[in-house]
Amino acid sequence: MTAAHDPASLTFRSTAAQSLEGEARVPGDKSISHRSIMFGSLAEGTTEVSGFLEGEDSLNTLRCFRAMGVSITDPVDGRVTIEGVGLHGLKAPAKPLYVGNSGTSMRLMSGILAGQAFDSVLEGDASLSRRPMKRVIDPLTAMGARIESGPEGRSPLKIHGGQSLKAIDYAMPMASAQVKSCVLLAGLYAEGRTCVTEPAPTRDHTERMLSGLGVGMHRDGPRVCIEQADAGARRLVGRALEVPADISSAAFFLVAGSIVPDSDILLTHVGLNPTRTGVIDILQAMGADIRIENRREVGGEPVGDLRVKSAELHGIEIDEALVPLAIDEFPVIFVAAACAKGRTVLTGAEELRVKESDRIAVMADGLQKLGIDATPTEDGMIIEGRGEPAPFGSATIYAQGDHRIAMAFAVAGLKARGEVTIHDCQFVETSFPGFAELFNRLGGCLELSRH
Ligand code: S3P
C-alpha cells in the first residue's frame, strides 16, 4: 500500500471499439468497504472482510483506523482482518487523519470522532477541501459536538473530544446517506434515541450493517432510529462481512455494453440494494437491454449478475425519485443520453454540484467539447442525444480530480469519430483499481500515459 498524497498524473486516450464482450467481477462496493473498516474497528472481536475494495478511498479509511490503534491486516485479494477495539477503544491519533479524496470517510468519521474522548483533525485533498462539511457540522453541533472548520464549513475539521452527546431527531435537509450515517454513528455515543428523517430514500448500508452487527435499528417510513440505550451500553459484535461488487463501477460497463454495437457483457456478483439500482431503472427506461440473473442475498445485501447487450437507446425525462438512487452514476448516464436518440432531461439533481467535482458543469463542458448539445441547468442537464453510430468528435478533457468523470469520458471514447484524451485520470484509483485493464480486456481501446 502506498500513500497517494501526490500521485503521478495519468492520461487516458480512448478511441472507438468494435464490440465489447466477456465476463467480469468489478471491484468491491466503495460504500460498504468504508463501512466494513469503520464498523469492524468499533466492534468487539474479529471482523473478517472479503471482497474489500482496494482503492485509495477505502484504503485511506483503513489507514485512519490503524492510526487510531486498530490492528488491521493489509488487504490481500480483498481479504482484510480487523481486530475490533469496541466503541470506546480507539486511541488518539498522533497526526491529522488524512482521508484523501473521500467524502464518505470524512463525513462518516466525523460522526464517530465527535463521540470520542480525544481531539482529532480530519483533512483531505484539494477536491475534498472544496466540498461542503457544514451539512455534518450542523447536526453534530446540535448533538453537543464541538467542531472547528475552515471558511464556510470546509475541511480540515478539528473535532474536540470529551463532549457528552445528546440524541437528536434530525430532519435532514438534503437526501444524503453520508449525513444520515454521520448522525446515526454519533448517535451510538449519545444518550437517548437518535433518529434521522430523510427527504427521499438514500442508500441504507449503514442501517443494514449496524443491524447485522447487533445494533437495534428501527425504520418507520422515511425515519430511521437507533435503539434507545445508555451511551455506554451499546455494542457492535464482530463477524464476517462480504462486500459485493460495486454497482457504481459496474455502471460504466452497463453503459459501454449498451452503446457499443454487438456487445454482450456479464457483470457478476453485483450489489443490487434497492437504494442503489436507479442506474438500471434509468437505462432500462432509455431502452437498454439489461437483465438480472442469479439473484441471491449475501451478507444482508441483495446481489445478482447483470447481463448487458447493445440496444438502441432513446432520450427520457428522468424520474426525480430515481436521482438519489443513481446519484454517483450520472456522469456515465449523461454519456448514454448523448448517444441516445432524442432529448434527455435531468432535474432535481443539484447534489451533483458538490461531488468530487461539480459534475453538472464538468460533464456539460466535456460533452460540448465533444460536439454534443448539452445544456447545464441549476439542478440537472438537458442533453440532445444524437442517436448516431459515432456521436462524439475529438477533445481533450480535464477530469478535475474526479474519478467518475475520467471513467465516463473513457466510455464516451468508445463511440468517438476521433480520440477522447482525458487528463487527471490518476483519481480512478480511488474507486476502481484496474479499470483500464478491464476496459481493454472487454474490448475497449484505452491507452495510458503517465507523466
Ligand atoms: C455515499 C453516499 C453518497 C455517494 C457517495 C457514497 C455513502 O453521497 O455519492 O459516493 O457511502 O454513503 P451523499 O450521501 O452525500 O449523496
GROMACS .gro file of C-alpha atoms and ligand atoms in nm:
model
  467
    1MET     CA    1   0.000   0.000   0.000
    2THR     CA    2   0.132   0.344  -0.092
    3ALA     CA    3   0.025   0.684   0.029
    4ALA     CA    4  -0.137   0.879  -0.252
    5HIS     CA    5  -0.088   1.240  -0.148
    6ASP     CA    6   0.059   1.334  -0.483
    7PRO     CA    7   0.006   1.060  -0.740
    8ALA     CA    8   0.172   1.098  -1.080
    9SER     CA    9  -0.062   1.242  -1.337
   10LEU     CA   10  -0.228   0.983  -1.563
   11THR     CA   11  -0.376   1.044  -1.909
   12PHE     CA   12  -0.624   0.818  -2.092
   13ARG     CA   13  -0.669   0.816  -2.468
   14SER     CA   14  -0.991   0.641  -2.566
   15THR     CA   15  -1.094   0.552  -2.921
   16ALA     CA   16  -1.381   0.362  -3.082
   17ALA     CA   17  -1.432  -0.010  -3.020
   18GLN     CA   18  -1.600  -0.264  -3.247
   19SER     CA   19  -1.781  -0.465  -2.980
   20LEU     CA   20  -1.743  -0.543  -2.610
   21GLU     CA   21  -1.760  -0.895  -2.481
   22GLY     CA   22  -1.677  -1.101  -2.175
   23GLU     CA   23  -1.741  -1.160  -1.809
   24ALA     CA   24  -1.605  -0.961  -1.516
   25ARG     CA   25  -1.642  -0.901  -1.147
   26VAL     CA   26  -1.578  -0.529  -1.086
   27PRO     CA   27  -1.411  -0.429  -0.757
   28GLY     CA   28  -1.589  -0.421  -0.423
   29ASP     CA   29  -1.854  -0.169  -0.325
   30LYS     CA   30  -1.692   0.151  -0.201
   31SER     CA   31  -1.967   0.246   0.045
   32ILE     CA   32  -1.973  -0.099   0.204
   33SER     CA   33  -1.591  -0.123   0.209
   34HIS     CA   34  -1.557   0.202   0.406
   35ARG     CA   35  -1.822   0.089   0.650
   36SER     CA   36  -1.666  -0.256   0.693
   37ILE     CA   37  -1.344  -0.093   0.822
   38MET     CA   38  -1.523   0.160   1.040
   39PHE     CA   39  -1.775  -0.077   1.195
   40GLY     CA   40  -1.529  -0.368   1.220
   41SER     CA   41  -1.296  -0.136   1.414
   42LEU     CA   42  -1.575  -0.030   1.651
   43ALA     CA   43  -1.697  -0.387   1.701
   44GLU     CA   44  -1.587  -0.624   1.974
   45GLY     CA   45  -1.399  -0.926   1.840
   46THR     CA   46  -1.269  -1.007   1.495
   47THR     CA   47  -1.428  -0.899   1.168
   48GLU     CA   48  -1.316  -1.083   0.854
   49VAL     CA   49  -1.394  -0.886   0.540
   50SER     CA   50  -1.393  -1.035   0.189
   51GLY     CA   51  -1.445  -0.854  -0.141
   52PHE     CA   52  -1.295  -0.533   0.008
   53LEU     CA   53  -1.227  -0.254  -0.241
   54GLU     CA   54  -0.851  -0.199  -0.252
   55GLY     CA   55  -0.900   0.153  -0.386
   56GLU     CA   56  -0.739   0.466  -0.245
   57ASP     CA   57  -1.060   0.592  -0.077
   58SER     CA   58  -1.126   0.283   0.132
   59LEU     CA   59  -0.751   0.234   0.193
   60ASN     CA   60  -0.745   0.584   0.341
   61THR     CA   61  -1.021   0.483   0.582
   62LEU     CA   62  -0.819   0.174   0.671
   63ARG     CA   63  -0.507   0.384   0.738
   64CYS     CA   64  -0.704   0.624   0.959
   65PHE     CA   65  -0.833   0.345   1.184
   66ARG     CA   66  -0.485   0.197   1.206
   67ALA     CA   67  -0.367   0.543   1.313
   68MET     CA   68  -0.624   0.518   1.595
   69GLY     CA   69  -0.470   0.195   1.722
   70VAL     CA   70  -0.680  -0.068   1.543
   71SER     CA   71  -0.495  -0.376   1.418
   72ILE     CA   72  -0.597  -0.430   1.053
   73THR     CA   73  -0.417  -0.661   0.812
   74ASP     CA   74  -0.301  -0.545   0.468
   75PRO     CA   75  -0.572  -0.639   0.218
   76VAL     CA   76  -0.485  -0.947   0.011
   77ASP     CA   77  -0.724  -1.032  -0.274
   78GLY     CA   78  -0.995  -0.835  -0.098
   79ARG     CA   79  -0.947  -1.011   0.237
   80VAL     CA   80  -0.892  -0.796   0.545
   81THR     CA   81  -0.900  -0.893   0.912
   82ILE     CA   82  -0.986  -0.631   1.170
   83GLU     CA   83  -0.934  -0.678   1.544
   84GLY     CA   84  -1.214  -0.457   1.673
   85VAL     CA   85  -1.148  -0.239   1.976
   86GLY     CA   86  -1.509  -0.171   2.073
   87LEU     CA   87  -1.698   0.160   2.061
   88HIS     CA   88  -1.474   0.313   2.327
   89GLY     CA   89  -1.138   0.158   2.237
   90LEU     CA   90  -1.000   0.395   1.971
   91LYS     CA   91  -0.678   0.580   2.062
   92ALA     CA   92  -0.589   0.941   1.989
   93PRO     CA   93  -0.410   0.962   1.651
   94ALA     CA   94  -0.064   1.117   1.661
   95LYS     CA   95  -0.127   1.325   1.347
   96PRO     CA   96  -0.420   1.465   1.147
   97LEU     CA   97  -0.624   1.186   0.985
   98TYR     CA   98  -0.580   1.211   0.607
   99VAL     CA   99  -0.877   1.084   0.402
  100GLY     CA  100  -0.761   1.192   0.053
  101ASN     CA  101  -1.045   1.232  -0.197
  102SER     CA  102  -1.306   1.058   0.014
  103GLY     CA  103  -1.619   1.241   0.128
  104THR     CA  104  -1.759   0.922   0.279
  105SER     CA  105  -1.456   0.885   0.508
  106MET     CA  106  -1.469   1.244   0.623
  107ARG     CA  107  -1.843   1.264   0.682
  108LEU     CA  108  -1.892   0.926   0.849
  109MET     CA  109  -1.576   0.954   1.057
  110SER     CA  110  -1.675   1.299   1.182
  111GLY     CA  111  -1.978   1.134   1.346
  112ILE     CA  112  -1.762   0.867   1.507
  113LEU     CA  113  -1.491   1.113   1.618
  114ALA     CA  114  -1.745   1.353   1.772
  115GLY     CA  115  -1.815   1.080   2.030
  116GLN     CA  116  -1.452   1.012   2.130
  117ALA     CA  117  -1.268   1.122   2.442
  118PHE     CA  118  -0.976   1.261   2.233
  119ASP     CA  119  -0.931   1.552   1.991
  120SER     CA  120  -0.874   1.478   1.623
  121VAL     CA  121  -0.828   1.653   1.289
  122LEU     CA  122  -0.971   1.529   0.958
  123GLU     CA  123  -0.818   1.654   0.634
  124GLY     CA  124  -0.837   1.566   0.266
  125ASP     CA  125  -0.706   1.655  -0.079
  126ALA     CA  126  -0.782   1.969  -0.282
  127SER     CA  127  -1.111   1.832  -0.420
  128LEU     CA  128  -1.239   1.728  -0.075
  129SER     CA  129  -1.129   2.058   0.080
  130ARG     CA  130  -1.375   2.237  -0.152
  131ARG     CA  131  -1.673   2.019  -0.054
  132PRO     CA  132  -1.939   2.121   0.200
  133MET     CA  133  -1.899   1.988   0.554
  134LYS     CA  134  -2.149   2.221   0.723
  135ARG     CA  135  -2.408   1.954   0.644
  136VAL     CA  136  -2.242   1.732   0.908
  137ILE     CA  137  -2.115   2.007   1.139
  138ASP     CA  138  -2.469   2.143   1.195
  139PRO     CA  139  -2.640   1.826   1.322
  140LEU     CA  140  -2.331   1.718   1.518
  141THR     CA  141  -2.319   2.060   1.688
  142ALA     CA  142  -2.689   2.022   1.772
  143MET     CA  143  -2.593   1.695   1.945
  144GLY     CA  144  -2.335   1.876   2.156
  145ALA     CA  145  -2.020   1.816   1.948
  146ARG     CA  146  -1.753   2.085   1.916
  147ILE     CA  147  -1.608   2.113   1.565
  148GLU     CA  148  -1.390   2.383   1.412
  149SER     CA  149  -1.367   2.414   1.035
  150GLY     CA  150  -1.215   2.632   0.765
  151PRO     CA  151  -1.417   2.913   0.600
  152GLU     CA  152  -1.776   2.819   0.502
  153GLY     CA  153  -1.754   2.491   0.687
  154ARG     CA  154  -1.481   2.345   0.464
  155SER     CA  155  -1.225   2.094   0.590
  156PRO     CA  156  -0.989   2.046   0.765
  157LEU     CA  157  -1.219   1.973   1.059
  158LYS     CA  158  -1.092   1.987   1.413
  159ILE     CA  159  -1.313   1.772   1.635
  160HIS     CA  160  -1.290   1.827   2.008
  161GLY     CA  161  -1.327   1.513   2.213
  162GLY     CA  162  -1.472   1.464   2.557
  163GLN     CA  163  -1.814   1.614   2.481
  164SER     CA  164  -2.121   1.434   2.602
  165LEU     CA  165  -2.351   1.393   2.306
  166LYS     CA  166  -2.732   1.410   2.320
  167ALA     CA  167  -2.964   1.226   2.084
  168ILE     CA  168  -3.145   1.428   1.818
  169ASP     CA  169  -3.443   1.375   1.594
  170TYR     CA  170  -3.298   1.521   1.276
  171ALA     CA  171  -3.499   1.628   0.970
  172MET     CA  172  -3.223   1.608   0.710
  173PRO     CA  173  -3.243   1.899   0.462
  174MET     CA  174  -3.085   1.705   0.171
  175ALA     CA  175  -3.106   1.341   0.057
  176SER     CA  176  -2.762   1.231   0.178
  177ALA     CA  177  -2.664   0.888   0.305
  178GLN     CA  178  -2.337   1.033   0.429
  179VAL     CA  179  -2.513   1.286   0.652
  180LYS     CA  180  -2.766   1.026   0.769
  181SER     CA  181  -2.485   0.785   0.855
  182CYS     CA  182  -2.281   1.054   1.032
  183VAL     CA  183  -2.571   1.139   1.262
  184LEU     CA  184  -2.656   0.773   1.331
  185LEU     CA  185  -2.292   0.696   1.412
  186ALA     CA  186  -2.271   0.991   1.652
  187GLY     CA  187  -2.598   0.854   1.792
  188LEU     CA  188  -2.411   0.539   1.900
  189TYR     CA  189  -2.233   0.764   2.153
  190ALA     CA  190  -2.538   0.971   2.256
  191GLU     CA  191  -2.776   0.939   2.546
  192GLY     CA  192  -3.126   0.867   2.416
  193ARG     CA  193  -3.261   0.766   2.078
  194THR     CA  194  -3.117   0.933   1.770
  195CYS     CA  195  -3.339   0.949   1.462
  196VAL     CA  196  -3.295   1.085   1.109
  197THR     CA  197  -3.577   1.159   0.866
  198GLU     CA  198  -3.470   1.165   0.502
  199PRO     CA  199  -3.647   1.374   0.235
  200ALA     CA  200  -3.604   1.085  -0.014
  201PRO     CA  201  -3.466   0.732   0.029
  202THR     CA  202  -3.086   0.715   0.025
  203ARG     CA  203  -2.851   0.417   0.044
  204ASP     CA  204  -2.914   0.222   0.363
  205HIS     CA  205  -2.587   0.028   0.407
  206THR     CA  206  -2.523   0.185   0.748
  207GLU     CA  207  -2.858   0.069   0.881
  208ARG     CA  208  -2.822  -0.281   0.736
  209MET     CA  209  -2.467  -0.328   0.857
  210LEU     CA  210  -2.517  -0.187   1.207
  211SER     CA  211  -2.819  -0.408   1.245
  212GLY     CA  212  -2.613  -0.710   1.125
  213LEU     CA  213  -2.352  -0.628   1.390
  214GLY     CA  214  -2.614  -0.629   1.665
  215VAL     CA  215  -2.732  -0.267   1.696
  216GLY     CA  216  -3.111  -0.227   1.710
  217MET     CA  217  -3.230  -0.011   1.418
  218HIS     CA  218  -3.590   0.087   1.362
  219ARG     CA  219  -3.734   0.228   1.041
  220ASP     CA  220  -4.073   0.389   1.008
  221GLY     CA  221  -4.118   0.521   0.651
  222PRO     CA  222  -3.862   0.796   0.594
  223ARG     CA  223  -3.749   0.800   0.961
  224VAL     CA  224  -3.475   0.571   1.089
  225CYS     CA  225  -3.380   0.546   1.457
  226ILE     CA  226  -3.109   0.379   1.657
  227GLU     CA  227  -3.219   0.178   1.959
  228GLN     CA  228  -3.272   0.354   2.291
  229ALA     CA  229  -2.982   0.267   2.522
  230ASP     CA  230  -2.741   0.425   2.767
  231ALA     CA  231  -2.449   0.571   2.573
  232GLY     CA  232  -2.207   0.329   2.740
  233ALA     CA  233  -2.423   0.021   2.689
  234ARG     CA  234  -2.428  -0.011   2.310
  235ARG     CA  235  -2.206  -0.270   2.141
  236LEU     CA  236  -2.123  -0.395   1.796
  237VAL     CA  237  -2.019  -0.758   1.764
  238GLY     CA  238  -1.757  -0.850   1.501
  239ARG     CA  239  -1.842  -1.106   1.230
  240ALA     CA  240  -1.767  -1.199   0.870
  241LEU     CA  241  -1.861  -0.930   0.615
  242GLU     CA  242  -1.878  -0.996   0.241
  243VAL     CA  243  -1.862  -0.694   0.012
  244PRO     CA  244  -2.042  -0.733  -0.324
  245ALA     CA  245  -1.910  -0.579  -0.647
  246ASP     CA  246  -1.989  -0.207  -0.676
  247ILE     CA  247  -2.290  -0.124  -0.895
  248SER     CA  248  -2.139   0.225  -0.932
  249SER     CA  249  -1.835   0.069  -1.102
  250ALA     CA  250  -2.050  -0.178  -1.299
  251ALA     CA  251  -2.243   0.123  -1.433
  252PHE     CA  252  -1.957   0.219  -1.670
  253PHE     CA  253  -1.987  -0.120  -1.838
  254LEU     CA  254  -2.368  -0.114  -1.835
  255VAL     CA  255  -2.346   0.199  -2.048
  256ALA     CA  256  -2.048   0.079  -2.254
  257GLY     CA  257  -2.221  -0.252  -2.335
  258SER     CA  258  -2.541  -0.066  -2.428
  259ILE     CA  259  -2.387   0.186  -2.667
  260VAL     CA  260  -2.128  -0.028  -2.849
  261PRO     CA  261  -2.291  -0.249  -3.116
  262ASP     CA  262  -2.273  -0.629  -3.093
  263SER     CA  263  -2.178  -0.622  -2.726
  264ASP     CA  264  -2.259  -0.880  -2.460
  265ILE     CA  265  -2.110  -0.838  -2.112
  266LEU     CA  266  -2.179  -1.032  -1.793
  267LEU     CA  267  -2.102  -0.848  -1.468
  268THR     CA  268  -2.105  -1.090  -1.176
  269HIS     CA  269  -2.183  -1.061  -0.806
  270VAL     CA  270  -2.305  -0.701  -0.828
  271GLY     CA  271  -2.468  -0.544  -0.521
  272LEU     CA  272  -2.834  -0.476  -0.602
  273ASN     CA  273  -2.950  -0.299  -0.290
  274PRO     CA  274  -3.272  -0.122  -0.400
  275THR     CA  275  -3.132   0.210  -0.277
  276ARG     CA  276  -2.854   0.176  -0.538
  277THR     CA  277  -3.022   0.039  -0.851
  278GLY     CA  278  -3.151   0.364  -1.003
  279VAL     CA  279  -2.898   0.335  -1.286
  280ILE     CA  280  -3.056   0.010  -1.405
  281ASP     CA  281  -3.406   0.165  -1.396
  282ILE     CA  282  -3.290   0.476  -1.583
  283LEU     CA  283  -3.102   0.282  -1.853
  284GLN     CA  284  -3.390   0.036  -1.896
  285ALA     CA  285  -3.631   0.330  -1.934
  286MET     CA  286  -3.399   0.450  -2.214
  287GLY     CA  287  -3.434   0.112  -2.385
  288ALA     CA  288  -3.125  -0.067  -2.252
  289ASP     CA  289  -3.114  -0.446  -2.262
  290ILE     CA  290  -3.002  -0.524  -1.905
  291ARG     CA  291  -3.109  -0.846  -1.739
  292ILE     CA  292  -3.060  -0.952  -1.381
  293GLU     CA  293  -2.965  -1.319  -1.342
  294ASN     CA  294  -2.894  -1.538  -1.043
  295ARG     CA  295  -3.043  -1.310  -0.778
  296ARG     CA  296  -2.938  -1.401  -0.427
  297GLU     CA  297  -2.868  -1.245  -0.088
  298VAL     CA  298  -2.515  -1.219   0.051
  299GLY     CA  299  -2.440  -1.084   0.399
  300GLY     CA  300  -2.768  -0.894   0.422
  301GLU     CA  301  -2.737  -0.733   0.076
  302PRO     CA  302  -2.915  -0.842  -0.245
  303VAL     CA  303  -2.668  -0.947  -0.516
  304GLY     CA  304  -2.703  -1.065  -0.876
  305ASP     CA  305  -2.531  -1.096  -1.213
  306LEU     CA  306  -2.605  -0.829  -1.474
  307ARG     CA  307  -2.608  -0.917  -1.843
  308VAL     CA  308  -2.599  -0.619  -2.077
  309LYS     CA  309  -2.633  -0.632  -2.455
  310SER     CA  310  -2.624  -0.346  -2.704
  311ALA     CA  311  -2.950  -0.165  -2.761
  312GLU     CA  312  -3.092   0.141  -2.934
  313LEU     CA  313  -3.130   0.398  -2.657
  314HIS     CA  314  -3.379   0.685  -2.659
  315GLY     CA  315  -3.396   1.003  -2.453
  316ILE     CA  316  -3.621   1.028  -2.145
  317GLU     CA  317  -3.723   1.264  -1.868
  318ILE     CA  318  -3.551   1.110  -1.569
  319ASP     CA  319  -3.785   1.045  -1.277
  320GLU     CA  320  -3.664   1.267  -0.988
  321ALA     CA  321  -3.738   0.987  -0.742
  322LEU     CA  322  -3.452   0.792  -0.905
  323VAL     CA  323  -3.193   1.067  -0.852
  324PRO     CA  324  -3.067   0.968  -0.503
  325LEU     CA  325  -3.075   0.602  -0.611
  326ALA     CA  326  -2.837   0.672  -0.902
  327ILE     CA  327  -2.651   0.971  -0.761
  328ASP     CA  328  -2.299   0.851  -0.844
  329GLU     CA  329  -2.386   0.721  -1.190
  330PHE     CA  330  -2.490   1.043  -1.365
  331PRO     CA  331  -2.158   1.116  -1.535
  332VAL     CA  332  -2.189   0.794  -1.736
  333ILE     CA  333  -2.569   0.824  -1.769
  334PHE     CA  334  -2.503   1.160  -1.943
  335VAL     CA  335  -2.280   0.975  -2.190
  336ALA     CA  336  -2.562   0.727  -2.255
  337ALA     CA  337  -2.801   1.019  -2.305
  338ALA     CA  338  -2.566   1.179  -2.561
  339CYS     CA  339  -2.570   0.853  -2.761
  340ALA     CA  340  -2.946   0.802  -2.730
  341LYS     CA  341  -3.195   0.927  -2.983
  342GLY     CA  342  -3.375   1.241  -2.866
  343ARG     CA  343  -3.375   1.463  -2.562
  344THR     CA  344  -3.292   1.356  -2.206
  345VAL     CA  345  -3.383   1.588  -1.920
  346LEU     CA  346  -3.248   1.558  -1.566
  347THR     CA  347  -3.388   1.775  -1.285
  348GLY     CA  348  -3.371   1.762  -0.905
  349ALA     CA  349  -3.002   1.670  -0.904
  350GLU     CA  350  -2.834   1.980  -0.754
  351GLU     CA  351  -2.633   1.746  -0.526
  352LEU     CA  352  -2.423   1.665  -0.835
  353ARG     CA  353  -2.268   2.009  -0.800
  354VAL     CA  354  -2.098   1.915  -0.470
  355LYS     CA  355  -1.949   1.575  -0.558
  356GLU     CA  356  -1.577   1.514  -0.623
  357SER     CA  357  -1.623   1.789  -0.885
  358ASP     CA  358  -1.923   1.994  -1.000
  359ARG     CA  359  -2.046   1.705  -1.214
  360ILE     CA  360  -2.310   1.914  -1.392
  361ALA     CA  361  -2.059   2.177  -1.505
  362VAL     CA  362  -1.769   1.943  -1.581
  363MET     CA  363  -1.979   1.690  -1.775
  364ALA     CA  364  -2.170   1.956  -1.974
  365ASP     CA  365  -1.843   2.124  -2.064
  366GLY     CA  366  -1.677   1.799  -2.177
  367LEU     CA  367  -1.981   1.684  -2.375
  368GLN     CA  368  -1.998   2.022  -2.551
  369LYS     CA  369  -1.629   1.992  -2.642
  370LEU     CA  370  -1.714   1.656  -2.798
  371GLY     CA  371  -1.983   1.822  -3.009
  372ILE     CA  372  -2.293   1.739  -2.804
  373ASP     CA  373  -2.573   1.986  -2.739
  374ALA     CA  374  -2.569   1.965  -2.358
  375THR     CA  375  -2.717   2.246  -2.151
  376PRO     CA  376  -2.638   2.257  -1.780
  377THR     CA  377  -2.918   2.378  -1.553
  378GLU     CA  378  -2.907   2.465  -1.184
  379ASP     CA  379  -3.021   2.117  -1.083
  380GLY     CA  380  -2.951   1.896  -1.382
  381MET     CA  381  -2.891   1.891  -1.756
  382ILE     CA  382  -3.069   1.882  -2.091
  383ILE     CA  383  -2.895   1.666  -2.349
  384GLU     CA  384  -2.996   1.641  -2.714
  385GLY     CA  385  -2.898   1.283  -2.789
  386ARG     CA  386  -2.756   1.222  -3.135
  387GLY     CA  387  -2.872   0.865  -3.186
  388GLU     CA  388  -2.579   0.820  -3.429
  389PRO     CA  389  -2.319   0.543  -3.459
  390ALA     CA  390  -2.039   0.783  -3.354
  391PRO     CA  391  -2.187   1.089  -3.184
  392PHE     CA  392  -1.862   1.220  -3.031
  393GLY     CA  393  -1.578   1.410  -3.202
  394SER     CA  394  -1.231   1.457  -3.054
  395ALA     CA  395  -1.148   1.662  -2.746
  396THR     CA  396  -0.916   1.700  -2.451
  397ILE     CA  397  -1.094   1.678  -2.117
  398TYR     CA  398  -0.968   1.751  -1.763
  399ALA     CA  399  -1.123   1.517  -1.507
  400GLN     CA  400  -1.087   1.778  -1.230
  401GLY     CA  401  -0.980   1.533  -0.960
  402ASP     CA  402  -1.295   1.327  -1.018
  403HIS     CA  403  -1.262   0.953  -1.085
  404ARG     CA  404  -1.610   0.914  -1.231
  405ILE     CA  405  -1.563   1.200  -1.480
  406ALA     CA  406  -1.248   1.028  -1.606
  407MET     CA  407  -1.421   0.689  -1.648
  408ALA     CA  408  -1.734   0.841  -1.805
  409PHE     CA  409  -1.528   1.008  -2.080
  410ALA     CA  410  -1.330   0.687  -2.135
  411VAL     CA  411  -1.669   0.527  -2.213
  412ALA     CA  412  -1.756   0.818  -2.446
  413GLY     CA  413  -1.436   0.741  -2.641
  414LEU     CA  414  -1.589   0.405  -2.740
  415LYS     CA  415  -1.821   0.599  -2.972
  416ALA     CA  416  -1.587   0.874  -3.091
  417ARG     CA  417  -1.505   0.960  -3.451
  418GLY     CA  418  -1.165   1.073  -3.324
  419GLU     CA  419  -0.991   1.044  -2.989
  420VAL     CA  420  -1.102   1.145  -2.641
  421THR     CA  421  -0.799   1.250  -2.434
  422ILE     CA  422  -0.862   1.266  -2.061
  423HIS     CA  423  -0.608   1.420  -1.823
  424ASP     CA  424  -0.610   1.379  -1.444
  425CYS     CA  425  -0.713   1.010  -1.451
  426GLN     CA  426  -0.496   0.904  -1.154
  427PHE     CA  427  -0.804   0.951  -0.935
  428VAL     CA  428  -0.964   0.644  -1.097
  429GLU     CA  429  -0.761   0.453  -0.835
  430THR     CA  430  -0.988   0.591  -0.560
  431SER     CA  431  -1.278   0.365  -0.656
  432PHE     CA  432  -1.182   0.139  -0.947
  433PRO     CA  433  -0.830  -0.005  -0.942
  434GLY     CA  434  -0.775  -0.199  -1.265
  435PHE     CA  435  -1.038  -0.002  -1.461
  436ALA     CA  436  -0.822   0.049  -1.770
  437GLU     CA  437  -0.709  -0.316  -1.782
  438LEU     CA  438  -1.068  -0.440  -1.756
  439PHE     CA  439  -1.191  -0.186  -2.012
  440ASN     CA  440  -0.935  -0.315  -2.260
  441ARG     CA  441  -0.992  -0.682  -2.174
  442LEU     CA  442  -1.360  -0.641  -2.261
  443GLY     CA  443  -1.265  -0.487  -2.598
  444GLY     CA  444  -1.214  -0.115  -2.531
  445CYS     CA  445  -0.920   0.083  -2.671
  446LEU     CA  446  -0.770   0.282  -2.387
  447GLU     CA  447  -0.408   0.398  -2.398
  448LEU     CA  448  -0.245   0.515  -2.078
  449SER     CA  449   0.042   0.754  -2.028
  450ARG     CA  450   0.192   0.879  -1.701
  451HIS     CA  451   0.389   1.196  -1.654
  452S3P     C1  452  -2.212   0.757  -0.015
  452S3P     C2  453  -2.320   0.839  -0.031
  452S3P     C3  454  -2.339   0.930  -0.145
  452S3P     C4  455  -2.247   0.893  -0.260
  452S3P     C5  456  -2.108   0.864  -0.216
  452S3P     C6  457  -2.105   0.750  -0.117
  452S3P     C7  458  -2.203   0.670   0.104
  452S3P     O1  459  -2.312   1.062  -0.105
  452S3P     O2  460  -2.246   0.999  -0.355
  452S3P     O3  461  -2.027   0.829  -0.327
  452S3P     O4  462  -2.120   0.579   0.106
  452S3P     O5  463  -2.280   0.694   0.199
  452S3P     P1  464  -2.427   1.154  -0.040
  452S3P     O6  465  -2.486   1.076   0.068
  452S3P     O7  466  -2.356   1.277   0.010
  452S3P     O8  467  -2.520   1.183  -0.152
   0.00000   0.00000   0.00000
